[in-house]
């Protein structure tokens, strides 16, 4: 007996629309933004952070231009940006969620429509190029300013430029240095797993356009089991597509929460996994939250920041992992270029100072 066709929903182009791609949105979000003639704001784990409509520095651009938006089309599960959350909660913004039956993790304050099953997209007859350009250009300007800040002055004489490049390589590592280096050296045939820590928010701020397959555990217990998750991704990836590398970008506290995931029992498959640990000696994510401004400084340091003095080299040795510690940009680039399994500890600038500022 022939099954009846799935119900079909129609999604039409509309003025002042943006496409929000959250976790697991997929490359279809890129096509959707082009079809609707809309800018695309994509999280790193959306697997949709590329294409001509991508808005770099999306979090900042949304905060700047949110007042002009009339409709937000959501694909996947956005979780990282407060400016995106505020946009979706604006009663003046119509929210359209492309999802599955019963999905209710994205709800607007105003009109919210959930489209499931087969969705037919009616492409825009006339694309408002000025609307797209306004968003894309704003993101590119922010990216250009960040690049100019990080690079040596190209107007220097050759000898002075060489000295500036050498000094740049010796520069202590910032979080932005770490996340951009990992992103830039992860290729489409690789896989990237990112811990639910401060670094995924830094990645959301600074990762450029690139078709990278990235994953993250999210939710109330997102920090738990991250090493084990990455090991599973690495093993599955190696079986399906040998030769690529899985990288885990993780903070020191998230690593310690799943240190047991480093264990590879005798007879078990060792994952082709490179673990890159941004070490600022505690949970610096909480410094970005309201609690940092209201908690007693001593309580904040002990309970929220959770400082530690764990020697990660000894931890790696205990579980039999190759280990390398890097402290500057040149060392990080060298470690990432080797693309080999092991643990790379990236000592972050100001980690000790950040730990002590609430002491």
mmCIF file of C-alpha atoms in Angstrom:
data_model
loop_
_atom_site.group_PDB
_atom_site.id
_atom_site.type_symbol
_atom_site.label_atom_id
_atom_site.label_comp_id
_atom_site.label_asym_id
_atom_site.label_seq_id
_atom_site.Cartn_x
_atom_site.Cartn_y
_atom_site.Cartn_z
ATOM 1 C CA UNK A 1 0.000 0.000 0.000
ATOM 2 C CA UNK A 2 1.431 3.354 -1.046
ATOM 3 C CA UNK A 3 2.131 5.768 1.801
ATOM 4 C CA UNK A 4 0.578 9.242 1.648
ATOM 5 C CA UNK A 5 3.094 12.017 0.910
ATOM 6 C CA UNK A 6 4.524 13.967 3.830
ATOM 7 C CA UNK A 7 2.829 17.295 4.505
ATOM 8 C CA UNK A 8 4.666 20.156 2.889
ATOM 9 C CA UNK A 9 5.212 23.571 4.461
ATOM 10 C CA UNK A 10 6.114 26.676 2.508
ATOM 11 C CA UNK A 11 8.720 29.200 3.585
ATOM 12 C CA UNK A 12 8.611 32.455 1.676
ATOM 13 C CA UNK A 13 11.149 35.242 1.436
ATOM 14 C CA UNK A 14 10.341 38.318 3.475
ATOM 15 C CA UNK A 15 11.919 41.706 4.081
ATOM 16 C CA UNK A 16 14.479 42.187 6.874
ATOM 17 C CA UNK A 17 14.997 38.482 7.482
ATOM 18 C CA UNK A 18 18.080 36.892 9.035
ATOM 19 C CA UNK A 19 18.932 33.187 9.171
ATOM 20 C CA UNK A 20 20.259 31.926 12.512
ATOM 21 C CA UNK A 21 22.215 28.650 12.272
ATOM 22 C CA UNK A 22 22.678 26.912 15.608
ATOM 23 C CA UNK A 23 24.343 23.615 16.471
ATOM 24 C CA UNK A 24 23.917 20.898 13.807
ATOM 25 C CA UNK A 25 22.145 23.196 11.363
ATOM 26 C CA UNK A 26 24.196 21.818 8.479
ATOM 27 C CA UNK A 27 25.141 23.226 5.101
ATOM 28 C CA UNK A 28 21.449 23.532 4.213
ATOM 29 C CA UNK A 29 21.416 26.739 6.284
ATOM 30 C CA UNK A 30 23.879 28.280 3.825
ATOM 31 C CA UNK A 31 21.605 27.433 0.891
ATOM 32 C CA UNK A 32 18.581 28.685 2.813
ATOM 33 C CA UNK A 33 20.141 32.091 3.459
ATOM 34 C CA UNK A 34 20.966 32.465 -0.224
ATOM 35 C CA UNK A 35 17.474 31.386 -1.303
ATOM 36 C CA UNK A 36 15.770 33.806 1.082
ATOM 37 C CA UNK A 37 18.165 36.654 0.337
ATOM 38 C CA UNK A 38 19.090 36.915 4.014
ATOM 39 C CA UNK A 39 22.307 37.340 6.025
ATOM 40 C CA UNK A 40 23.502 34.222 7.843
ATOM 41 C CA UNK A 41 24.591 34.222 11.497
ATOM 42 C CA UNK A 42 26.168 30.816 12.183
ATOM 43 C CA UNK A 43 27.647 29.323 15.348
ATOM 44 C CA UNK A 44 30.919 27.365 15.018
ATOM 45 C CA UNK A 45 29.151 24.038 15.602
ATOM 46 C CA UNK A 46 26.467 24.766 13.014
ATOM 47 C CA UNK A 47 28.628 23.329 10.189
ATOM 48 C CA UNK A 48 27.319 26.321 8.231
ATOM 49 C CA UNK A 49 29.994 28.931 8.888
ATOM 50 C CA UNK A 50 30.771 29.742 5.260
ATOM 51 C CA UNK A 51 29.215 31.134 2.097
ATOM 52 C CA UNK A 52 28.674 34.628 0.640
ATOM 53 C CA UNK A 53 25.944 35.558 3.136
ATOM 54 C CA UNK A 54 27.921 34.667 6.266
ATOM 55 C CA UNK A 55 28.171 37.448 8.852
ATOM 56 C CA UNK A 56 31.532 37.371 10.608
ATOM 57 C CA UNK A 57 31.544 38.456 14.256
ATOM 58 C CA UNK A 58 27.844 37.670 14.175
ATOM 59 C CA UNK A 59 27.311 38.217 17.890
ATOM 60 C CA UNK A 60 28.482 41.840 17.682
ATOM 61 C CA UNK A 61 26.690 42.545 14.415
ATOM 62 C CA UNK A 62 23.406 41.160 15.755
ATOM 63 C CA UNK A 63 23.741 43.384 18.817
ATOM 64 C CA UNK A 64 24.253 46.356 16.511
ATOM 65 C CA UNK A 65 21.536 45.703 13.908
ATOM 66 C CA UNK A 66 18.924 43.652 15.785
ATOM 67 C CA UNK A 67 16.499 46.580 15.916
ATOM 68 C CA UNK A 68 16.093 46.439 12.137
ATOM 69 C CA UNK A 69 15.174 42.721 11.968
ATOM 70 C CA UNK A 70 11.551 41.721 11.362
ATOM 71 C CA UNK A 71 11.928 37.946 10.951
ATOM 72 C CA UNK A 72 14.459 35.359 12.161
ATOM 73 C CA UNK A 73 14.549 31.906 10.571
ATOM 74 C CA UNK A 74 16.216 29.436 12.944
ATOM 75 C CA UNK A 75 17.916 26.209 11.886
ATOM 76 C CA UNK A 76 19.527 23.959 14.491
ATOM 77 C CA UNK A 77 19.845 24.894 18.147
ATOM 78 C CA UNK A 78 21.467 28.276 18.906
ATOM 79 C CA UNK A 79 22.914 28.426 22.425
ATOM 80 C CA UNK A 80 25.966 30.687 22.521
ATOM 81 C CA UNK A 81 25.013 34.285 21.932
ATOM 82 C CA UNK A 82 22.983 36.454 24.257
ATOM 83 C CA UNK A 83 22.456 38.941 21.456
ATOM 84 C CA UNK A 84 20.841 36.194 19.357
ATOM 85 C CA UNK A 85 18.685 35.129 22.310
ATOM 86 C CA UNK A 86 17.597 38.744 22.805
ATOM 87 C CA UNK A 87 16.749 39.008 19.103
ATOM 88 C CA UNK A 88 14.552 35.900 19.239
ATOM 89 C CA UNK A 89 12.781 37.226 22.349
ATOM 90 C CA UNK A 90 11.987 40.583 20.771
ATOM 91 C CA UNK A 91 8.178 40.671 20.396
ATOM 92 C CA UNK A 92 8.570 42.684 17.201
ATOM 93 C CA UNK A 93 10.484 39.808 15.520
ATOM 94 C CA UNK A 94 8.640 36.914 13.914
ATOM 95 C CA UNK A 95 10.490 33.646 14.642
ATOM 96 C CA UNK A 96 10.301 30.738 12.205
ATOM 97 C CA UNK A 97 11.896 27.480 13.390
ATOM 98 C CA UNK A 98 12.785 24.746 10.914
ATOM 99 C CA UNK A 99 12.817 21.576 12.967
ATOM 100 C CA UNK A 100 11.164 18.341 13.832
ATOM 101 C CA UNK A 101 7.764 17.582 15.276
ATOM 102 C CA UNK A 102 7.691 18.455 18.963
ATOM 103 C CA UNK A 103 10.826 20.594 18.852
ATOM 104 C CA UNK A 104 10.314 23.505 21.215
ATOM 105 C CA UNK A 105 13.814 24.595 22.218
ATOM 106 C CA UNK A 106 13.496 27.892 20.327
ATOM 107 C CA UNK A 107 10.548 30.106 21.124
ATOM 108 C CA UNK A 108 10.104 33.760 20.384
ATOM 109 C CA UNK A 109 8.161 36.213 22.528
ATOM 110 C CA UNK A 110 6.098 37.300 19.554
ATOM 111 C CA UNK A 111 4.821 35.116 16.716
ATOM 112 C CA UNK A 112 6.601 31.743 16.530
ATOM 113 C CA UNK A 113 6.031 29.205 13.769
ATOM 114 C CA UNK A 114 7.596 25.728 13.730
ATOM 115 C CA UNK A 115 7.856 24.157 10.273
ATOM 116 C CA UNK A 116 8.469 20.400 10.104
ATOM 117 C CA UNK A 117 8.416 17.656 7.499
ATOM 118 C CA UNK A 118 9.039 18.631 3.876
ATOM 119 C CA UNK A 119 9.662 22.354 3.585
ATOM 120 C CA UNK A 120 9.419 24.113 0.247
ATOM 121 C CA UNK A 121 11.424 27.329 0.078
ATOM 122 C CA UNK A 122 10.071 29.996 -2.224
ATOM 123 C CA UNK A 123 13.087 31.992 -3.312
ATOM 124 C CA UNK A 124 13.085 35.761 -3.240
ATOM 125 C CA UNK A 125 12.070 37.280 -6.561
ATOM 126 C CA UNK A 126 14.088 40.392 -5.812
ATOM 127 C CA UNK A 127 17.032 40.163 -3.450
ATOM 128 C CA UNK A 128 17.551 43.161 -1.181
ATOM 129 C CA UNK A 129 21.281 43.323 -1.732
ATOM 130 C CA UNK A 130 21.608 46.407 0.467
ATOM 131 C CA UNK A 131 20.176 44.461 3.445
ATOM 132 C CA UNK A 132 22.638 41.595 2.992
ATOM 133 C CA UNK A 133 25.591 43.896 2.351
ATOM 134 C CA UNK A 134 24.838 45.898 5.483
ATOM 135 C CA UNK A 135 25.294 42.786 7.641
ATOM 136 C CA UNK A 136 28.125 41.162 5.738
ATOM 137 C CA UNK A 137 30.110 44.412 5.488
ATOM 138 C CA UNK A 138 29.715 45.109 9.215
ATOM 139 C CA UNK A 139 31.164 41.683 9.992
ATOM 140 C CA UNK A 140 34.029 42.067 7.557
ATOM 141 C CA UNK A 141 34.959 45.433 9.033
ATOM 142 C CA UNK A 142 35.186 43.911 12.503
ATOM 143 C CA UNK A 143 37.252 41.002 11.168
ATOM 144 C CA UNK A 144 39.602 43.350 9.321
ATOM 145 C CA UNK A 145 40.112 45.440 12.451
ATOM 146 C CA UNK A 146 40.938 42.323 14.472
ATOM 147 C CA UNK A 147 43.392 41.095 11.826
ATOM 148 C CA UNK A 148 45.110 44.470 11.627
ATOM 149 C CA UNK A 149 45.517 44.518 15.385
ATOM 150 C CA UNK A 150 47.169 41.088 15.409
ATOM 151 C CA UNK A 151 49.516 41.469 12.427
ATOM 152 C CA UNK A 152 52.776 43.442 12.099
ATOM 153 C CA UNK A 153 52.599 46.774 10.275
ATOM 154 C CA UNK A 154 53.043 45.968 6.572
ATOM 155 C CA UNK A 155 54.467 49.435 5.974
ATOM 156 C CA UNK A 156 57.656 48.653 7.867
ATOM 157 C CA UNK A 157 60.975 48.288 6.109
ATOM 158 C CA UNK A 158 62.027 44.685 5.410
ATOM 159 C CA UNK A 159 64.408 44.338 8.346
ATOM 160 C CA UNK A 160 61.980 46.004 10.753
ATOM 161 C CA UNK A 161 59.139 43.827 9.461
ATOM 162 C CA UNK A 162 61.220 40.686 10.013
ATOM 163 C CA UNK A 163 61.927 41.770 13.575
ATOM 164 C CA UNK A 164 58.240 42.490 14.096
ATOM 165 C CA UNK A 165 57.310 39.045 12.766
ATOM 166 C CA UNK A 166 59.821 37.432 15.117
ATOM 167 C CA UNK A 167 58.411 39.413 18.028
ATOM 168 C CA UNK A 168 54.882 38.440 16.965
ATOM 169 C CA UNK A 169 55.811 34.765 17.139
ATOM 170 C CA UNK A 170 57.118 35.229 20.664
ATOM 171 C CA UNK A 171 53.936 36.962 21.827
ATOM 172 C CA UNK A 172 52.194 35.197 24.760
ATOM 173 C CA UNK A 173 48.996 33.421 23.806
ATOM 174 C CA UNK A 174 45.611 35.053 24.123
ATOM 175 C CA UNK A 175 42.369 33.117 23.858
ATOM 176 C CA UNK A 176 41.800 34.654 20.439
ATOM 177 C CA UNK A 177 45.236 33.441 19.290
ATOM 178 C CA UNK A 178 44.373 29.945 20.439
ATOM 179 C CA UNK A 179 40.924 29.582 18.899
ATOM 180 C CA UNK A 180 41.830 31.152 15.572
ATOM 181 C CA UNK A 181 44.976 29.023 15.224
ATOM 182 C CA UNK A 182 43.020 25.819 15.886
ATOM 183 C CA UNK A 183 40.224 26.848 13.512
ATOM 184 C CA UNK A 184 42.631 27.899 10.749
ATOM 185 C CA UNK A 185 44.539 24.598 10.933
ATOM 186 C CA UNK A 186 41.471 22.357 10.940
ATOM 187 C CA UNK A 187 40.526 21.258 7.433
ATOM 188 C CA UNK A 188 37.286 19.958 5.895
ATOM 189 C CA UNK A 189 38.525 16.345 6.149
ATOM 190 C CA UNK A 190 39.249 16.852 9.874
ATOM 191 C CA UNK A 191 36.837 17.048 12.785
ATOM 192 C CA UNK A 192 36.745 19.581 15.615
ATOM 193 C CA UNK A 193 35.165 19.061 19.028
ATOM 194 C CA UNK A 194 34.864 22.116 21.285
ATOM 195 C CA UNK A 195 34.251 22.028 25.021
ATOM 196 C CA UNK A 196 31.351 23.952 26.521
ATOM 197 C CA UNK A 197 33.643 26.504 28.089
ATOM 198 C CA UNK A 198 34.862 30.023 27.436
ATOM 199 C CA UNK A 199 36.789 28.921 24.368
ATOM 200 C CA UNK A 200 33.679 28.057 22.339
ATOM 201 C CA UNK A 201 32.455 31.607 22.893
ATOM 202 C CA UNK A 202 35.829 32.960 21.805
ATOM 203 C CA UNK A 203 35.564 30.752 18.732
ATOM 204 C CA UNK A 204 32.110 32.136 18.015
ATOM 205 C CA UNK A 205 33.559 35.644 18.165
ATOM 206 C CA UNK A 206 36.656 35.102 16.035
ATOM 207 C CA UNK A 207 36.381 32.053 13.730
ATOM 208 C CA UNK A 208 36.435 33.065 10.084
ATOM 209 C CA UNK A 209 34.492 31.639 7.139
ATOM 210 C CA UNK A 210 35.344 27.967 6.703
ATOM 211 C CA UNK A 211 33.532 24.679 6.080
ATOM 212 C CA UNK A 212 34.609 22.924 9.275
ATOM 213 C CA UNK A 213 32.714 20.040 10.873
ATOM 214 C CA UNK A 214 32.566 21.045 14.529
ATOM 215 C CA UNK A 215 30.680 19.507 17.422
ATOM 216 C CA UNK A 216 30.083 20.353 21.072
ATOM 217 C CA UNK A 217 28.187 18.947 24.021
ATOM 218 C CA UNK A 218 25.665 21.554 25.089
ATOM 219 C CA UNK A 219 23.056 21.850 27.815
ATOM 220 C CA UNK A 220 23.104 21.925 31.597
ATOM 221 C CA UNK A 221 25.886 19.331 31.817
ATOM 222 C CA UNK A 222 27.752 20.373 28.692
ATOM 223 C CA UNK A 223 31.156 20.352 30.394
ATOM 224 C CA UNK A 224 30.892 16.678 31.364
ATOM 225 C CA UNK A 225 32.283 13.860 29.236
ATOM 226 C CA UNK A 226 33.973 16.086 26.658
ATOM 227 C CA UNK A 227 37.179 14.055 26.341
ATOM 228 C CA UNK A 228 35.182 10.843 25.972
ATOM 229 C CA UNK A 229 32.967 12.461 23.339
ATOM 230 C CA UNK A 230 36.000 13.602 21.345
ATOM 231 C CA UNK A 231 37.583 10.156 21.581
ATOM 232 C CA UNK A 232 34.408 8.599 20.213
ATOM 233 C CA UNK A 233 34.268 11.115 17.369
ATOM 234 C CA UNK A 234 37.924 10.421 16.535
ATOM 235 C CA UNK A 235 37.459 6.636 16.445
ATOM 236 C CA UNK A 236 34.304 6.857 14.322
ATOM 237 C CA UNK A 237 35.964 9.335 11.974
ATOM 238 C CA UNK A 238 39.039 7.163 11.512
ATOM 239 C CA UNK A 239 36.877 4.171 10.638
ATOM 240 C CA UNK A 240 34.796 6.105 8.119
ATOM 241 C CA UNK A 241 37.495 8.359 6.643
ATOM 242 C CA UNK A 242 41.051 7.287 7.531
ATOM 243 C CA UNK A 243 43.776 9.899 7.468
ATOM 244 C CA UNK A 244 42.032 12.904 8.959
ATOM 245 C CA UNK A 245 42.610 14.242 12.458
ATOM 246 C CA UNK A 246 40.148 14.996 15.226
ATOM 247 C CA UNK A 247 41.015 17.958 17.428
ATOM 248 C CA UNK A 248 39.525 18.735 20.800
ATOM 249 C CA UNK A 249 39.676 22.388 21.847
ATOM 250 C CA UNK A 250 39.114 22.439 25.583
ATOM 251 C CA UNK A 251 39.711 24.529 28.673
ATOM 252 C CA UNK A 252 41.755 23.193 31.561
ATOM 253 C CA UNK A 253 38.793 22.854 33.918
ATOM 254 C CA UNK A 254 36.705 20.990 31.336
ATOM 255 C CA UNK A 255 39.642 18.622 30.767
ATOM 256 C CA UNK A 256 39.927 17.902 34.485
ATOM 257 C CA UNK A 257 36.188 17.187 34.668
ATOM 258 C CA UNK A 258 36.708 14.261 32.285
ATOM 259 C CA UNK A 259 40.325 13.280 32.926
ATOM 260 C CA UNK A 260 39.200 9.664 33.082
ATOM 261 C CA UNK A 261 38.326 9.899 29.402
ATOM 262 C CA UNK A 262 42.060 9.912 28.689
ATOM 263 C CA UNK A 263 42.271 6.262 29.684
ATOM 264 C CA UNK A 264 42.696 3.834 26.786
ATOM 265 C CA UNK A 265 42.358 0.329 28.258
ATOM 266 C CA UNK A 266 44.570 -2.476 26.917
ATOM 267 C CA UNK A 267 43.158 -3.890 23.704
ATOM 268 C CA UNK A 268 41.020 -0.831 22.974
ATOM 269 C CA UNK A 269 41.498 1.375 19.923
ATOM 270 C CA UNK A 270 43.612 4.470 20.597
ATOM 271 C CA UNK A 271 41.877 7.518 19.102
ATOM 272 C CA UNK A 272 43.638 9.669 16.527
ATOM 273 C CA UNK A 273 42.974 12.706 18.674
ATOM 274 C CA UNK A 274 44.879 15.904 19.355
ATOM 275 C CA UNK A 275 43.730 17.579 22.566
ATOM 276 C CA UNK A 276 44.506 21.308 22.660
ATOM 277 C CA UNK A 277 44.076 22.657 26.193
ATOM 278 C CA UNK A 278 43.797 26.376 26.813
ATOM 279 C CA UNK A 279 45.139 26.641 30.363
ATOM 280 C CA UNK A 280 44.296 29.734 32.385
ATOM 281 C CA UNK A 281 44.192 27.739 35.629
ATOM 282 C CA UNK A 282 40.476 27.761 36.314
ATOM 283 C CA UNK A 283 37.000 28.513 35.030
ATOM 284 C CA UNK A 284 37.432 31.963 33.515
ATOM 285 C CA UNK A 285 34.054 31.714 31.768
ATOM 286 C CA UNK A 286 32.354 32.831 34.967
ATOM 287 C CA UNK A 287 34.171 36.162 34.818
ATOM 288 C CA UNK A 288 31.860 37.030 31.902
ATOM 289 C CA UNK A 289 28.676 36.371 33.888
ATOM 290 C CA UNK A 290 26.732 38.551 36.314
ATOM 291 C CA UNK A 291 27.886 36.517 39.283
ATOM 292 C CA UNK A 292 31.388 37.991 38.898
ATOM 293 C CA UNK A 293 30.042 41.407 39.820
ATOM 294 C CA UNK A 294 27.870 40.337 42.742
ATOM 295 C CA UNK A 295 29.590 37.435 44.518
ATOM 296 C CA UNK A 296 31.979 37.830 47.409
ATOM 297 C CA UNK A 297 35.479 37.844 45.834
ATOM 298 C CA UNK A 298 36.745 34.977 47.968
ATOM 299 C CA UNK A 299 33.636 32.901 47.314
ATOM 300 C CA UNK A 300 33.836 33.646 43.600
ATOM 301 C CA UNK A 301 37.441 32.524 43.382
ATOM 302 C CA UNK A 302 36.845 29.298 45.288
ATOM 303 C CA UNK A 303 33.450 28.235 43.900
ATOM 304 C CA UNK A 304 33.206 29.793 40.451
ATOM 305 C CA UNK A 305 36.725 30.189 39.136
ATOM 306 C CA UNK A 306 37.893 26.987 40.818
ATOM 307 C CA UNK A 307 41.664 27.618 40.610
ATOM 308 C CA UNK A 308 43.988 24.625 40.409
ATOM 309 C CA UNK A 309 47.685 23.790 40.127
ATOM 310 C CA UNK A 310 47.426 20.482 38.282
ATOM 311 C CA UNK A 311 50.517 19.638 36.233
ATOM 312 C CA UNK A 312 49.017 18.614 32.880
ATOM 313 C CA UNK A 313 52.290 17.050 31.728
ATOM 314 C CA UNK A 314 52.140 14.605 34.620
ATOM 315 C CA UNK A 315 48.458 13.948 33.903
ATOM 316 C CA UNK A 316 49.272 13.155 30.265
ATOM 317 C CA UNK A 317 52.117 10.858 31.298
ATOM 318 C CA UNK A 318 49.868 8.981 33.717
ATOM 319 C CA UNK A 319 47.525 8.083 30.859
ATOM 320 C CA UNK A 320 50.255 7.525 28.263
ATOM 321 C CA UNK A 321 49.614 10.523 26.018
ATOM 322 C CA UNK A 322 52.396 12.426 24.199
ATOM 323 C CA UNK A 323 52.603 15.944 25.621
ATOM 324 C CA UNK A 324 53.815 19.371 24.528
ATOM 325 C CA UNK A 325 53.543 22.727 26.300
ATOM 326 C CA UNK A 326 53.483 25.958 24.267
ATOM 327 C CA UNK A 327 53.591 29.514 25.566
ATOM 328 C CA UNK A 328 53.677 31.711 22.458
ATOM 329 C CA UNK A 329 52.161 32.008 18.980
ATOM 330 C CA UNK A 330 55.094 30.423 17.161
ATOM 331 C CA UNK A 331 55.077 27.409 19.484
ATOM 332 C CA UNK A 332 51.343 26.921 19.006
ATOM 333 C CA UNK A 333 51.606 27.099 15.216
ATOM 334 C CA UNK A 334 54.418 24.562 15.274
ATOM 335 C CA UNK A 335 52.493 22.156 17.489
ATOM 336 C CA UNK A 336 49.342 22.357 15.366
ATOM 337 C CA UNK A 337 51.237 21.938 12.091
ATOM 338 C CA UNK A 338 52.469 18.513 13.210
ATOM 339 C CA UNK A 339 48.890 17.141 13.224
ATOM 340 C CA UNK A 340 49.687 14.257 15.504
ATOM 341 C CA UNK A 341 47.752 12.718 18.406
ATOM 342 C CA UNK A 342 48.632 13.899 21.893
ATOM 343 C CA UNK A 343 47.986 16.706 24.345
ATOM 344 C CA UNK A 344 49.083 20.271 23.615
ATOM 345 C CA UNK A 345 48.911 22.584 26.615
ATOM 346 C CA UNK A 346 48.583 26.204 25.498
ATOM 347 C CA UNK A 347 49.462 28.425 28.456
ATOM 348 C CA UNK A 348 47.230 31.480 28.162
ATOM 349 C CA UNK A 349 48.395 34.995 28.855
ATOM 350 C CA UNK A 350 47.064 36.425 32.099
ATOM 351 C CA UNK A 351 45.876 33.110 33.504
ATOM 352 C CA UNK A 352 47.604 33.687 36.803
ATOM 353 C CA UNK A 353 46.532 37.329 36.940
ATOM 354 C CA UNK A 354 42.933 36.380 36.185
ATOM 355 C CA UNK A 355 43.034 33.813 38.970
ATOM 356 C CA UNK A 356 44.284 36.402 41.458
ATOM 357 C CA UNK A 357 42.086 39.350 40.528
ATOM 358 C CA UNK A 358 39.262 38.009 42.722
ATOM 359 C CA UNK A 359 41.601 36.906 45.494
#
